[in-house]
Coordinates of C-alpha atoms in Angstrom, one line a residue:
X1 CA -39.3 -38.4 25.4
X2 CA -42.3 -36.5 24.4
X3 CA -43.4 -39.3 21.9
X4 CA -43.1 -41.7 25.0
X5 CA -45.4 -39.4 27.2
X6 CA -47.9 -39.1 24.6
X7 CA -48.1 -42.8 23.8
X8 CA -48.4 -43.5 27.7
X9 CA -51.3 -41.1 27.9
X10 CA -52.9 -42.5 24.8
X11 CA -53.0 -39.3 23.1
X12 CA -52.8 -38.6 19.3
X13 CA -52.2 -35.6 17.2
X14 CA -54.7 -34.5 14.7
X15 CA -53.6 -34.8 11.0
X16 CA -53.7 -31.0 10.5
X17 CA -51.0 -30.5 13.3
X18 CA -48.7 -33.3 12.1
X19 CA -49.0 -31.5 8.6
X20 CA -48.1 -28.2 10.2
X21 CA -45.1 -29.6 12.2
X22 CA -43.7 -31.4 8.7
X23 CA -44.1 -28.2 7.0
X24 CA -42.2 -26.5 9.6
X25 CA -39.4 -29.0 9.1
X26 CA -39.3 -28.6 5.7
X27 CA -39.0 -24.8 5.9
X28 CA -35.8 -25.1 8.4
X29 CA -34.1 -27.5 6.2
X30 CA -34.9 -25.9 2.6
X31 CA -32.6 -23.3 1.4
X32 CA -32.3 -21.7 -2.0
X33 CA -28.5 -20.9 -2.8
X34 CA -27.1 -18.8 -5.3
X35 CA -23.5 -17.2 -6.1
X36 CA -22.6 -13.8 -8.0
X37 CA -19.0 -13.2 -8.8
X38 CA -18.7 -9.8 -10.5
X39 CA -15.2 -10.2 -11.9
X40 CA -16.5 -13.0 -13.9
X41 CA -18.1 -10.3 -16.4
X42 CA -16.0 -7.7 -18.3
X43 CA -19.2 -5.3 -18.4
X44 CA -19.0 -4.9 -14.4
X45 CA -16.2 -3.2 -12.4
X46 CA -13.1 -5.2 -11.5
X47 CA -11.9 -2.5 -9.0
X48 CA -10.6 -4.1 -5.7
X49 CA -12.9 -2.6 -3.2
X50 CA -15.9 -3.5 -1.3
X51 CA -18.1 -0.8 -2.4
X52 CA -17.8 -2.0 -6.0
X53 CA -19.0 -5.6 -5.2
X54 CA -22.0 -3.8 -3.7
X55 CA -22.5 -1.6 -6.7
X56 CA -22.1 -4.2 -9.1
X57 CA -24.8 -6.7 -7.7
X58 CA -27.4 -3.8 -6.8
X59 CA -27.0 -2.3 -10.3
X60 CA -28.5 -5.5 -11.8
X61 CA -31.5 -5.6 -9.5
X62 CA -34.7 -6.1 -11.6
X63 CA -32.7 -7.2 -14.5
X64 CA -32.8 -10.1 -17.2
X65 CA -29.4 -10.5 -18.7
X66 CA -27.7 -13.1 -21.2
X67 CA -24.3 -14.1 -20.9
X68 CA -22.5 -12.8 -24.6
X69 CA -18.8 -14.9 -24.9
X70 CA -16.5 -12.3 -26.4
X71 CA -12.6 -12.4 -27.2
X72 CA -12.3 -10.0 -23.8
X73 CA -14.5 -12.4 -22.0
X74 CA -17.9 -13.0 -20.8
X75 CA -20.1 -9.9 -21.2
X76 CA -23.7 -9.4 -19.8
X77 CA -26.5 -7.8 -22.1
X78 CA -30.1 -7.1 -21.4
X79 CA -32.1 -10.3 -22.4
X80 CA -34.8 -9.4 -25.2
X81 CA -38.3 -9.7 -23.9
X82 CA -39.5 -13.2 -23.7
X83 CA -35.9 -14.9 -24.4
X84 CA -34.6 -17.0 -21.8
X85 CA -32.2 -14.9 -19.6
X86 CA -28.8 -16.7 -18.1
X87 CA -29.2 -14.4 -15.1
X88 CA -32.6 -13.1 -13.4
X89 CA -32.0 -10.8 -10.5
X90 CA -35.6 -10.1 -9.1
X91 CA -36.1 -6.2 -8.2
X92 CA -36.8 -5.7 -4.5
X93 CA -37.8 -2.6 -2.5
X94 CA -35.0 -3.4 0.1
X95 CA -31.4 -4.9 0.2
X96 CA -29.6 -6.2 3.1
X97 CA -26.0 -6.1 3.1
X98 CA -24.0 -8.5 5.4
X99 CA -20.1 -8.8 5.8
X100 CA -18.9 -12.5 5.7
X101 CA -17.5 -12.5 9.2
X102 CA -21.2 -11.4 10.6
X103 CA -24.0 -13.4 11.7
X104 CA -27.7 -12.2 12.2
X105 CA -30.4 -13.3 14.4
X106 CA -33.3 -15.2 12.5
X107 CA -35.7 -12.2 13.3
X108 CA -33.3 -9.4 11.9
X109 CA -35.0 -8.9 8.5
X110 CA -38.4 -9.2 9.8
X111 CA -37.9 -6.4 12.5
X112 CA -36.2 -4.2 10.5
X113 CA -37.9 -4.2 7.1
X114 CA -41.5 -4.2 9.4
X115 CA -39.7 -0.7 10.7
X116 CA -38.9 0.6 7.4
X117 CA -42.5 -0.2 6.2
X118 CA -44.0 1.9 8.8
X119 CA -45.6 5.3 7.2
X120 CA -43.8 7.5 9.8
X121 CA -40.2 5.8 8.6
X122 CA -40.8 6.5 4.9
X123 CA -37.7 8.9 5.1
X124 CA -35.5 6.2 6.5
X125 CA -32.8 4.9 4.0
X126 CA -30.8 2.7 6.4
X127 CA -31.7 1.0 9.6
X128 CA -29.0 -1.5 11.2
X129 CA -28.2 -2.9 14.4
X130 CA -24.3 -2.1 14.8
X131 CA -22.6 -5.5 15.5
X132 CA -21.9 -6.8 18.8
X133 CA -19.0 -9.3 19.7
X134 CA -19.3 -13.0 20.5
X135 CA -18.9 -13.6 24.0
X136 CA -16.3 -16.1 25.4
X137 CA -13.7 -15.5 22.8
X138 CA -10.6 -17.6 23.3
X139 CA -7.9 -14.9 23.3
X140 CA -7.5 -11.8 25.7
X141 CA -7.1 -9.4 22.5
X142 CA -10.6 -10.8 20.8
X143 CA -12.6 -10.1 24.4
X144 CA -10.9 -6.5 24.8
X145 CA -11.6 -5.5 21.2
X146 CA -14.8 -7.0 21.9
X147 CA -15.4 -4.8 24.7
X148 CA -14.8 -1.7 22.5
X149 CA -17.3 -3.3 20.1
X150 CA -20.0 -3.8 22.5
X151 CA -19.5 -0.2 24.2
X152 CA -19.8 1.4 20.5
X153 CA -23.3 -0.2 20.3
X154 CA -24.4 2.2 23.1
X155 CA -22.7 5.3 21.6
X156 CA -24.4 4.3 18.1
X157 CA -27.8 4.7 20.0
X158 CA -27.0 7.9 21.1
X159 CA -26.1 9.0 17.6
X160 CA -29.4 8.2 16.4
X161 CA -31.2 10.0 19.0
X162 CA -29.3 13.3 17.7
X163 CA -30.0 12.0 14.0
X164 CA -26.3 11.7 13.7
X165 CA -26.3 7.7 12.7
X166 CA -23.7 6.5 10.3
X167 CA -24.1 3.2 8.3
X168 CA -22.0 0.7 9.6
X169 CA -21.0 -1.6 6.8
X170 CA -21.1 -4.9 8.3
X171 CA -24.8 -5.3 8.3
X172 CA -27.9 -3.1 7.1
X173 CA -31.2 -3.0 5.6
X174 CA -30.9 -0.3 3.1
X175 CA -34.2 1.2 1.0
X176 CA -33.7 1.0 -2.7
X177 CA -35.4 4.2 -3.3
X178 CA -32.7 5.9 -1.4
X179 CA -30.1 4.2 -3.2
X180 CA -31.4 5.4 -6.4
X181 CA -31.3 9.0 -5.0
X182 CA -27.5 8.9 -4.7
X183 CA -26.9 6.9 -8.0
X184 CA -23.9 8.1 -10.1
X185 CA -23.4 6.7 -13.4
X186 CA -20.0 6.6 -15.3
X187 CA -18.6 5.2 -18.5
X188 CA -15.9 2.7 -18.5
X189 CA -14.5 1.6 -21.7
X190 CA -17.9 1.8 -23.1
X191 CA -19.7 -0.2 -20.1
X192 CA -21.9 1.7 -17.9
X193 CA -20.8 1.5 -14.2
X194 CA -23.4 2.3 -11.7
X195 CA -22.2 3.7 -8.3
X196 CA -24.8 3.6 -5.4
X197 CA -21.9 3.4 -2.8
X198 CA -18.8 5.6 -3.4
X199 CA -15.5 3.9 -3.5
X200 CA -13.3 7.1 -3.1
X201 CA -12.5 5.9 0.7
X202 CA -12.2 2.3 2.1
X203 CA -14.8 3.5 4.7
X204 CA -17.3 3.5 2.0
X205 CA -20.4 3.3 4.5
X206 CA -19.4 6.5 6.0
X207 CA -19.3 8.5 2.9
X208 CA -22.7 7.3 1.8
X209 CA -24.1 8.0 5.0
X210 CA -23.5 11.9 4.3
X211 CA -24.6 11.4 0.7
X212 CA -27.9 9.9 2.0
X213 CA -28.3 12.8 4.7
X214 CA -27.7 15.3 1.7
X215 CA -30.7 14.1 -0.1
X216 CA -32.9 14.3 3.0
X217 CA -32.7 10.6 4.1
X218 CA -32.3 9.4 7.7
X219 CA -30.3 6.5 9.2
X220 CA -31.2 5.0 11.9
X221 CA -29.8 2.3 14.4
X222 CA -32.5 -0.1 15.8
X223 CA -32.3 -0.5 19.5
X224 CA -31.9 -4.1 19.5
X225 CA -28.5 -6.5 19.3
X226 CA -29.4 -8.5 16.5
X227 CA -26.3 -8.9 14.6
X228 CA -22.8 -10.2 15.8
X229 CA -19.6 -10.0 14.4
X230 CA -15.9 -11.8 15.0
X231 CA -13.0 -9.8 16.2
X232 CA -9.6 -10.3 14.8
X233 CA -8.1 -13.1 16.7
X234 CA -4.3 -11.7 16.7
X235 CA -2.6 -8.3 16.5
X236 CA -1.6 -8.9 13.0
X237 CA -5.3 -9.1 11.7
X238 CA -6.3 -6.4 14.0
X239 CA -3.8 -4.0 12.6
X240 CA -5.2 -4.4 9.3
X241 CA -8.7 -3.8 10.4
X242 CA -8.1 -0.8 12.5
X243 CA -5.8 0.8 10.0
X244 CA -8.7 0.5 7.5
X245 CA -11.1 2.1 10.0
X246 CA -9.0 4.9 10.6
X247 CA -8.6 5.7 6.9
X248 CA -10.8 8.1 5.1
X249 CA -12.5 10.3 7.8
X250 CA -10.8 13.4 6.6
X251 CA -11.4 13.0 3.2
X252 CA -15.4 13.0 4.0
X253 CA -15.0 16.3 6.0
X254 CA -15.3 18.7 3.0
X255 CA -18.5 17.0 2.1
X256 CA -19.8 17.3 5.6
X257 CA -18.8 20.9 5.7
X258 CA -20.7 21.8 2.6
X259 CA -23.8 19.9 3.8
X260 CA -23.5 22.3 7.2
X261 CA -23.3 25.4 4.7
X262 CA -26.4 24.3 2.5
X263 CA -28.4 23.6 5.3
X264 CA -27.7 27.1 6.7
X265 CA -28.4 28.8 3.5
X266 CA -31.8 26.8 3.5
X267 CA -32.5 28.3 6.9
X268 CA -32.8 24.8 8.4
X269 CA -29.3 24.3 10.1
X270 CA -28.1 21.2 11.6
X271 CA -28.4 20.8 15.3
X272 CA -25.3 21.3 17.5
X273 CA -25.4 17.7 18.5
X274 CA -25.8 16.3 15.1
X275 CA -23.0 18.5 13.7
X276 CA -20.5 17.7 16.7
X277 CA -21.2 14.0 16.7
X278 CA -20.6 13.6 12.8
X279 CA -17.2 15.6 13.2
X280 CA -16.2 13.2 16.0
X281 CA -17.2 10.1 14.2
X282 CA -15.1 11.2 11.2
X283 CA -12.1 13.1 12.5
X284 CA -11.9 11.9 16.2
X285 CA -9.0 9.3 15.6
X286 CA -6.9 11.8 13.5
X287 CA -6.9 14.4 16.5
X288 CA -6.9 11.9 19.3
X289 CA -3.7 10.3 17.8
X290 CA -1.9 13.5 17.1
X291 CA -3.0 14.9 20.8
X292 CA -1.8 11.5 22.1
X293 CA 1.6 11.8 20.3
X294 CA 2.0 15.3 21.5
X295 CA 1.3 14.5 25.1
X296 CA 3.8 11.6 24.9
X297 CA 6.7 13.3 23.5
X298 CA 6.4 16.7 24.4
X299 CA 9.0 17.9 27.0
X300 CA 6.6 19.3 29.6
X301 CA 6.9 20.3 33.2
X302 CA 4.6 20.5 35.8
X303 CA 3.0 23.6 34.9
X304 CA 1.5 22.1 31.6
X305 CA 0.5 18.7 33.6
X306 CA -2.2 20.4 35.9
X307 CA -5.0 18.7 37.8
X308 CA -7.0 20.2 34.9
X309 CA -5.9 17.8 32.3
X310 CA -7.2 15.0 34.6
X311 CA -10.6 16.6 35.4
X312 CA -11.0 17.1 31.8
X313 CA -10.3 13.5 30.9
X314 CA -12.1 12.1 33.9
X315 CA -15.8 12.1 32.6
X316 CA -15.0 10.3 29.3
X317 CA -13.3 7.5 31.5
X318 CA -16.2 7.3 33.9
X319 CA -18.7 7.2 31.1
X320 CA -16.8 4.4 29.4
X321 CA -16.4 2.5 32.7
X322 CA -20.1 2.8 33.2
X323 CA -21.1 1.5 29.8
X324 CA -18.3 -1.6 30.1
X325 CA -20.2 -2.4 33.3
X326 CA -23.6 -2.0 31.5
X327 CA -22.3 -4.4 28.8
X328 CA -20.9 -7.3 31.2
X329 CA -17.3 -6.2 31.6
X330 CA -15.3 -4.9 34.4
X331 CA -15.1 -0.9 35.1
X332 CA -11.3 -1.6 35.5
X333 CA -11.2 -2.7 32.0
X334 CA -11.1 1.1 30.7
X335 CA -7.7 0.9 32.0
X336 CA -6.9 -2.2 29.6
X337 CA -8.4 -0.3 26.9
X338 CA -6.2 2.7 27.3
X339 CA -3.2 0.7 27.2
X340 CA -4.6 -1.2 24.3
X341 CA -5.1 1.9 22.4
X342 CA -1.6 3.2 23.4
X343 CA 0.1 0.3 21.5
X344 CA -2.4 0.8 18.6
X345 CA -1.3 4.5 18.3
X346 CA 1.1 4.0 15.4
X347 CA -1.6 1.9 13.5
X348 CA -4.1 4.8 14.0
X349 CA -1.8 7.4 12.9
X350 CA -0.7 5.2 9.7
X351 CA -4.3 5.4 8.5
X352 CA -4.6 9.1 9.5
X353 CA -1.5 9.6 7.1
X354 CA -3.0 7.4 4.4
X355 CA -5.9 9.8 4.3
X356 CA -3.6 12.8 3.7
X357 CA -1.7 10.9 1.2
X358 CA -4.8 10.1 -0.5
X359 CA -5.9 13.9 -0.2
X360 CA -2.7 15.1 -1.9
X361 CA -2.0 12.6 -4.7
X362 CA -5.9 11.7 -5.6
X363 CA -4.8 8.0 -5.5
X364 CA -7.5 5.6 -4.3
X365 CA -6.0 3.4 -1.3
X366 CA -6.4 -0.3 -1.7
X367 CA -9.2 -2.2 0.1
X368 CA -6.9 -4.0 2.7
X369 CA -9.2 -7.2 3.5
X370 CA -9.0 -8.3 7.1
X371 CA -7.1 -11.6 6.7
X372 CA -9.0 -14.9 7.6
X373 CA -6.2 -17.4 7.8
X374 CA -6.0 -20.6 9.9
X375 CA -2.4 -19.5 11.5
X376 CA -1.5 -16.2 12.9
X377 CA -1.2 -13.2 11.0
X378 CA 2.3 -11.4 11.2
X379 CA 2.5 -7.8 12.1
X380 CA 4.5 -5.5 10.2
X381 CA 7.7 -4.6 11.6
X382 CA 6.8 -0.9 12.4
X383 CA 3.9 -1.9 14.6
X384 CA 6.1 -4.1 16.7
X385 CA 8.9 -1.6 17.2
X386 CA 6.7 1.5 17.7
X387 CA 4.8 0.2 20.8
X388 CA 8.2 -0.7 22.3
X389 CA 9.5 3.1 21.5
X390 CA 6.3 4.1 23.3
X391 CA 6.9 2.1 26.3
X392 CA 10.9 2.7 26.4
X393 CA 10.3 6.7 26.1
X394 CA 7.5 6.8 28.4
X395 CA 9.6 5.0 31.2
X396 CA 12.7 7.4 30.3
X397 CA 10.5 10.5 30.7
X398 CA 9.4 9.1 34.1
X399 CA 12.9 8.6 35.2
X400 CA 13.9 12.2 34.3
X401 CA 11.1 13.5 35.9
X402 CA 11.5 11.6 39.5
X403 CA 15.2 13.2 38.9
X404 CA 13.7 16.5 38.5
X405 CA 11.0 16.4 41.0
X406 CA 8.2 16.6 38.3
X407 CA 5.5 14.5 40.1
X408 CA 2.7 15.3 37.7
X409 CA 4.9 14.3 34.9
X410 CA 6.3 11.2 36.6
X411 CA 2.8 9.7 37.2
X412 CA 1.3 10.3 33.7
X413 CA 4.5 8.8 32.2
X414 CA 4.6 5.8 34.4
X415 CA 1.0 5.0 34.0
X416 CA 1.6 5.3 30.2
X417 CA 4.5 2.9 30.4
X418 CA 2.9 0.5 33.0
X419 CA -0.3 0.1 30.9
X420 CA 1.2 0.0 27.4
X421 CA 3.8 -2.6 28.7
X422 CA 0.9 -5.0 30.1
X423 CA -0.9 -4.3 26.7
X424 CA 2.0 -5.2 24.7
X425 CA 2.7 -8.4 26.8
X426 CA -0.9 -9.7 26.8
X427 CA -2.2 -8.7 23.5
X428 CA 0.8 -9.2 21.0
X429 CA 3.5 -11.6 23.3
X430 CA 7.2 -11.7 23.4
X431 CA 7.4 -14.8 21.3
X432 CA 5.1 -13.4 18.5
X433 CA 6.9 -10.3 18.6
X434 CA 10.4 -11.8 17.9
X435 CA 9.0 -14.0 15.4
X436 CA 7.4 -10.9 13.7
X437 CA 10.7 -8.9 13.9
X438 CA 12.6 -11.6 12.7
X439 CA 10.4 -11.7 9.4
X440 CA 10.4 -7.8 9.2
X441 CA 14.4 -8.0 9.3
X442 CA 14.7 -10.5 6.9
X443 CA 11.9 -10.0 4.6
X444 CA 14.4 -8.1 2.1
X445 CA 16.1 -11.3 1.6
X446 CA 13.1 -13.0 -0.4
X447 CA 13.0 -11.7 -4.0
X448 CA 11.1 -13.5 -7.1
X449 CA 13.2 -14.6 -9.9
X450 CA 11.9 -12.2 -12.6
X451 CA 13.0 -14.3 -15.7
X452 CA 11.3 -17.1 -14.2
X453 CA 8.0 -15.2 -13.7
X454 CA 8.2 -13.5 -17.1
X455 CA 8.8 -17.0 -18.6
X456 CA 5.9 -18.5 -16.9
X457 CA 3.6 -15.6 -17.7
X458 CA 4.7 -16.1 -21.6
X459 CA 3.7 -19.5 -21.4
X460 CA 0.3 -19.2 -19.7
X461 CA -0.7 -16.2 -22.3
X462 CA -3.3 -17.3 -24.6
X463 CA -2.4 -17.3 -28.2
X464 CA -4.2 -14.6 -30.0
X465 CA -6.7 -15.4 -32.6
X466 CA -7.2 -13.8 -35.7
X467 CA -10.3 -11.8 -34.4
X468 CA -8.1 -10.3 -31.8
X469 CA -5.5 -9.4 -34.2
X470 CA -7.7 -7.5 -36.5
X471 CA -9.6 -5.6 -33.8
X472 CA -6.2 -4.7 -32.1
X473 CA -3.5 -5.2 -34.4
X474 CA -0.6 -7.9 -33.8
X475 CA 2.1 -6.7 -31.2
X476 CA 5.4 -6.2 -32.6
X477 CA 8.0 -8.6 -31.6
X478 CA 9.1 -7.9 -27.9
X479 CA 6.1 -5.7 -27.5
X480 CA 3.4 -6.2 -25.3
X481 CA -0.4 -6.3 -26.2
X482 CA -3.1 -4.0 -24.9
X483 CA -4.5 -6.6 -22.5
X484 CA -0.6 -7.2 -21.1
X485 CA -0.2 -3.4 -20.7
X486 CA -3.5 -2.9 -18.9
X487 CA -2.7 -5.9 -16.7
X488 CA 0.9 -4.7 -15.7
X489 CA -0.8 -1.3 -15.1
X490 CA -3.2 -2.5 -12.7
X491 CA -0.3 -4.5 -11.1
X492 CA 1.7 -1.5 -10.4
X493 CA -1.1 0.6 -9.2
X494 CA -1.5 -2.1 -6.4
X495 CA 2.1 -3.4 -5.9
X496 CA 5.2 -1.3 -7.3
X497 CA 7.7 -3.2 -9.2
X498 CA 10.3 -1.9 -6.7
X499 CA 8.3 -3.2 -3.6
X500 CA 9.3 -6.3 -1.7
X501 CA 6.2 -8.7 -1.3
X502 CA 4.6 -8.4 2.2
X503 CA 4.2 -11.7 4.2
X504 CA 1.1 -11.2 6.4
X505 CA 0.4 -15.1 7.6
X506 CA 2.9 -16.8 9.7
X507 CA 2.8 -20.7 10.2
X508 CA 2.5 -21.9 13.5
X509 CA 6.3 -22.1 14.8
X510 CA 6.7 -24.8 17.3
X511 CA 9.7 -25.1 19.4
X512 CA 11.7 -27.3 17.3
X513 CA 11.4 -25.0 14.2
X514 CA 14.7 -23.8 14.1
X515 CA 14.3 -22.8 10.4
X516 CA 11.7 -20.4 10.0
X517 CA 9.6 -21.0 7.1
X518 CA 8.8 -18.6 4.4
X519 CA 5.1 -17.6 4.8
X520 CA 2.7 -17.0 1.8
X521 CA 2.4 -13.6 0.8
X522 CA -1.0 -11.8 1.4
X523 CA -1.6 -8.8 -0.7
X524 CA -3.8 -6.0 0.1
X525 CA -6.2 -6.2 -3.0
X526 CA -8.8 -8.9 -2.1
X527 CA -12.2 -7.6 -1.6
X528 CA -13.9 -8.1 1.4
X529 CA -16.5 -11.1 1.2
X530 CA -19.6 -9.4 1.3
X531 CA -23.1 -11.0 0.5
X532 CA -25.8 -8.6 -0.9
X533 CA -29.3 -10.3 -1.0
X534 CA -32.4 -8.8 -2.1

């Protein structure tokens, strides 16, 4: 159309302008793609968590390496000066981390790197834009989860004002100088493992935020919406995500308290706003879950349900309603979010208990990747039954309160029962709940043929050549070699032999699918797909 108008006017473009437009097209449609798989190399960490994805790649920045093939696998060694390198990763002053389910606007790096390069921001280690949700999501659950995400964006901006920013792992631009400050190096079977980001918990970004603050670095949330991330499309996948979010905060609290004490000894105490906001971010899920359970199950009377409880909660709900309206949602969505949190109460509590378990045993919790499957993700039986118990018990308390004339208790229980029922029907659904209950009750029926599995492993086991035998020795008849023992130990640390495989993915079951098909097992050991670009 533009070309026709220009021809009608007899106008022509200068050759320089044509060349500029052609170069723009080339830039738009030209891209250099490369991939990196850390588990391809035995000299890098194979731990199943997101943090070691980041650490493995960041640790290679600025290096040139050659691939050396050994009996154990491919090993990376520094390339001699002037020699050809199989893997050449240039150094960069900044790195961009991005989750697989997140998208960035095209000026994300331009703005954030420019921000970090300003002299007044020399002490800023991480800058980010906490992600927003995609508008127009097809399911009610996605829209409701997206509303909580969009409100969180506003809260994070307030945390930056009080110097209490936390790195949100979905996206960020990080200064390499700051990462070098928190670097820890350890030896694993003769290989140097570099840890920039701690993998002690599944919320590695939260713990790294404290590490950076201890070394005097700041974190800043850039006041724009430049990143967007998809929310889980169904209740089953939402459980995996929210249970992971609730796990780990309590384990980081001691490190935060040490920082508070050290700053006080140095006569540079942290502000009250920073301390309270950081503690709320790390521990609010724990105390809010325990407090809500107490309110739901404790047989109190009208003397405990006083108007002051409602007045104490009123500012919180009014502020959230205002933020929801600012983000384009309805003020009444605050009631839907409350009901949503009621049915997620068992999920949050499970994450808190996992933190306590890890604190007592010292065992790392496997990183539970949010499922990205075509069909619906099945919810474990516990998280289907527990919301129903909450609804039934709230209704029972409301009935008893009505008979006893405890009107405050009646109102509170009736609101809980009503909102939780609506949320369960709207976000889980009767049909999905029945299907997940069926799978949960019949899951024990599915067992693997141990003899067939062992035979398959024996057939797939590679023959041990003479070099390996000289290095490790030949296993006795019926005994297992070093590699087999190591693989078995890793398997046991992830999924005990006595455990039954958990089936997360549920195929779409039509009205005529009377025989429920056995879904494919999904374990909780896969890494979150994370791209790191320098």
